Amino acid sequence: MFVDLERNVPDLEIEELCATAQWAPNHKRTWPWRFAAFSGDSRLRLGEAFVADMVANEVGDEGKRIKTRTKYARTPSVLVVGCAPSPTPNLAADDRDAVAAGIQTLLLAATAHGLASFWSTPAVTAPESVNELCRFPEGTRIVGVVYLGYPAQSVSVPTPERPPVVITWSR
C-alpha cells in the first residue's frame, strides 16, 4: 500500500465513512455495526491487543505475532469494524452479512473521498483484548480491519482477472 504516512485522515471524514457504511442493507434493522478508529500510537496498542488474543487463542507463530504488532501502523488511520452480538444463529448470520456489506460500502465511499483503503480480516475474530480496547460489547465479532490513508503517489493497480459470471436462468 502506497500511502502518505504524514497526512492524517480527518476525524470528520472517518465519521462520514462510518455513517455511510450504515446505509448497507440490514434485514431485521438491528444496526449491528460497531466502529473503532485508531491513529497515532493507538495503532500499536491495537497490534498488541491482537497479539494478546492470538496468544490466548494459540493462533499463529511468533513470526506472525511480530508482524501483527506493527502492521496497523502501515496507514495513518485504521478502523476496526465489529458485529454486535446477536441472540440467534440466523440473526447472527444476517448481521454479519450486513456488516460485511457495510464495509464494502465504506470502501467505495473511501475511494470516492480520494482515500486508499484495504480490508483485512484478523487472525482472531472473537478477540477479548481487542473488544475491550475498542470498547465493543462482549461477544462482538470482528468482521474487518480497514486501513485508510491518502495515496502517496498515483499507482495503477492491475484489475485481477475474474472467472465468468455463473447464472442459472429459470423462465
C-alpha positions as semicolon CSV with decimal commas, in nm:
position;residue;x (nm);y (nm);z (nm)
1;M;0,000;0,000;0,000
2;F;0,145;0,335;-0,101
3;V;0,004;0,591;0,141
4;D;0,126;0,921;0,277
5;L;0,205;0,838;0,640
6;E;0,239;1,208;0,722
7;R;-0,113;1,302;0,612
8;N;-0,379;1,209;0,867
9;V;-0,735;1,126;0,772
10;P;-0,956;1,384;0,947
11;D;-1,189;1,251;1,218
12;L;-1,490;1,403;1,041
13;E;-1,406;1,211;0,724
14;I;-1,386;0,885;0,920
15;E;-1,720;0,964;1,087
16;E;-1,875;1,021;0,742
17;L;-1,739;0,689;0,615
18;C;-1,883;0,503;0,915
19;A;-2,220;0,677;0,870
20;T;-2,218;0,580;0,502
21;A;-2,146;0,217;0,593
22;Q;-2,470;0,206;0,788
23;W;-2,667;0,252;0,465
24;A;-2,593;-0,111;0,378
25;P;-2,892;-0,346;0,394
26;N;-2,980;-0,476;0,741
27;H;-3,260;-0,732;0,722
28;K;-3,400;-0,700;1,076
29;R;-3,283;-0,342;1,139
30;T;-3,063;-0,446;1,428
31;W;-2,793;-0,191;1,333
32;P;-2,509;-0,432;1,421
33;W;-2,217;-0,215;1,303
34;R;-1,954;-0,121;1,559
35;F;-1,661;0,101;1,467
36;A;-1,340;0,189;1,649
37;A;-1,091;0,429;1,490
38;F;-0,719;0,420;1,563
39;S;-0,444;0,666;1,470
40;G;-0,108;0,768;1,614
41;D;0,033;0,542;1,886
42;S;-0,305;0,377;1,941
43;R;-0,239;0,172;1,623
44;L;0,049;0,000;1,804
45;R;-0,174;-0,065;2,108
46;L;-0,420;-0,227;1,866
47;G;-0,142;-0,454;1,739
48;E;-0,051;-0,553;2,095
49;A;-0,417;-0,631;2,172
50;F;-0,445;-0,853;1,864
51;V;-0,125;-1,032;1,965
52;A;-0,260;-1,088;2,317
53;D;-0,569;-1,250;2,163
54;M;-0,355;-1,459;1,929
55;V;-0,154;-1,589;2,226
56;A;-0,470;-1,653;2,431
57;N;-0,623;-1,850;2,143
58;E;-0,297;-2,020;2,039
59;V;-0,315;-1,870;1,691
60;G;-0,014;-1,804;1,470
61;D;0,356;-1,849;1,523
62;E;0,600;-1,594;1,666
63;G;0,673;-1,454;1,318
64;K;0,306;-1,378;1,256
65;R;0,275;-1,222;1,601
66;I;0,577;-0,997;1,543
67;K;0,422;-0,879;1,215
68;T;0,085;-0,819;1,384
69;R;0,243;-0,591;1,648
70;T;0,335;-0,327;1,389
71;K;0,121;-0,381;1,079
72;Y;-0,158;-0,143;1,188
73;A;0,090;0,145;1,160
74;R;0,107;0,097;0,781
75;T;-0,154;0,369;0,730
76;P;-0,238;0,684;0,927
77;S;-0,581;0,551;1,028
78;V;-0,723;0,208;1,097
79;L;-1,087;0,116;1,156
80;V;-1,186;-0,197;1,341
81;V;-1,534;-0,298;1,229
82;G;-1,727;-0,532;1,452
83;C;-2,064;-0,702;1,450
84;A;-2,262;-0,673;1,772
85;P;-2,369;-0,999;1,937
86;S;-2,697;-1,149;1,817
87;P;-2,943;-1,364;2,014
88;T;-2,987;-1,636;1,747
89;P;-2,760;-1,805;1,489
90;N;-2,978;-1,693;1,195
91;L;-2,977;-1,331;1,311
92;A;-2,601;-1,352;1,373
93;A;-2,552;-1,460;1,009
94;D;-2,779;-1,181;0,880
95;D;-2,599;-0,924;1,095
96;R;-2,254;-1,038;0,986
97;D;-2,363;-1,010;0,623
98;A;-2,492;-0,658;0,694
99;V;-2,160;-0,558;0,849
100;A;-1,969;-0,704;0,552
101;A;-2,195;-0,509;0,314
102;G;-2,131;-0,201;0,529
103;I;-1,756;-0,246;0,495
104;Q;-1,790;-0,269;0,115
105;T;-2,000;0,048;0,119
106;L;-1,735;0,217;0,335
107;L;-1,459;0,114;0,094
108;L;-1,649;0,259;-0,202
109;A;-1,706;0,582;-0,010
110;A;-1,337;0,596;0,086
111;T;-1,242;0,573;-0,282
112;A;-1,491;0,849;-0,363
113;H;-1,323;1,062;-0,092
114;G;-0,984;1,010;-0,258
115;L;-0,858;0,768;0,006
116;A;-0,663;0,448;-0,036
117;S;-0,820;0,163;0,160
118;F;-0,768;-0,204;0,232
119;W;-0,994;-0,457;0,408
120;S;-0,818;-0,715;0,622
121;T;-0,954;-0,992;0,843
122;P;-0,773;-1,055;1,174
123;A;-0,644;-1,395;1,282
124;V;-0,884;-1,396;1,580
125;T;-1,236;-1,270;1,507
126;A;-1,372;-1,302;1,862
127;P;-1,092;-1,117;2,042
128;E;-1,144;-1,028;2,408
129;S;-0,848;-0,786;2,430
130;V;-0,937;-0,607;2,106
131;N;-1,303;-0,580;2,202
132;E;-1,202;-0,426;2,534
133;L;-0,966;-0,180;2,362
134;C;-1,239;-0,088;2,111
135;R;-1,498;-0,062;2,390
136;F;-1,717;-0,308;2,199
137;P;-1,977;-0,517;2,381
138;E;-1,860;-0,860;2,497
139;G;-1,915;-1,114;2,220
140;T;-1,863;-0,868;1,933
141;R;-1,715;-1,041;1,626
142;I;-1,455;-0,853;1,424
143;V;-1,557;-0,863;1,057
144;G;-1,277;-0,647;0,927
145;V;-0,991;-0,412;0,989
146;V;-0,986;-0,129;0,734
147;Y;-0,663;0,055;0,663
148;L;-0,716;0,416;0,549
149;G;-0,484;0,686;0,414
150;Y;-0,425;0,927;0,131
151;P;-0,232;0,788;-0,165
152;A;0,134;0,893;-0,162
153;Q;0,155;0,857;-0,537
154;S;-0,059;0,762;-0,826
155;V;-0,033;0,387;-0,853
156;S;-0,209;0,182;-1,114
157;V;-0,316;-0,148;-0,967
158;P;-0,399;-0,410;-1,227
159;T;-0,751;-0,547;-1,215
160;P;-0,738;-0,917;-1,140
161;E;-0,887;-1,150;-1,397
162;R;-1,218;-1,290;-1,279
163;P;-1,394;-1,610;-1,374
164;P;-1,702;-1,581;-1,593
165;V;-2,027;-1,499;-1,419
166;V;-2,236;-1,808;-1,350
167;I;-2,610;-1,754;-1,387
168;T;-2,877;-2,019;-1,378
169;W;-3,182;-1,898;-1,568
170;S;-3,536;-2,011;-1,495
171;R;-3,820;-1,886;-1,710
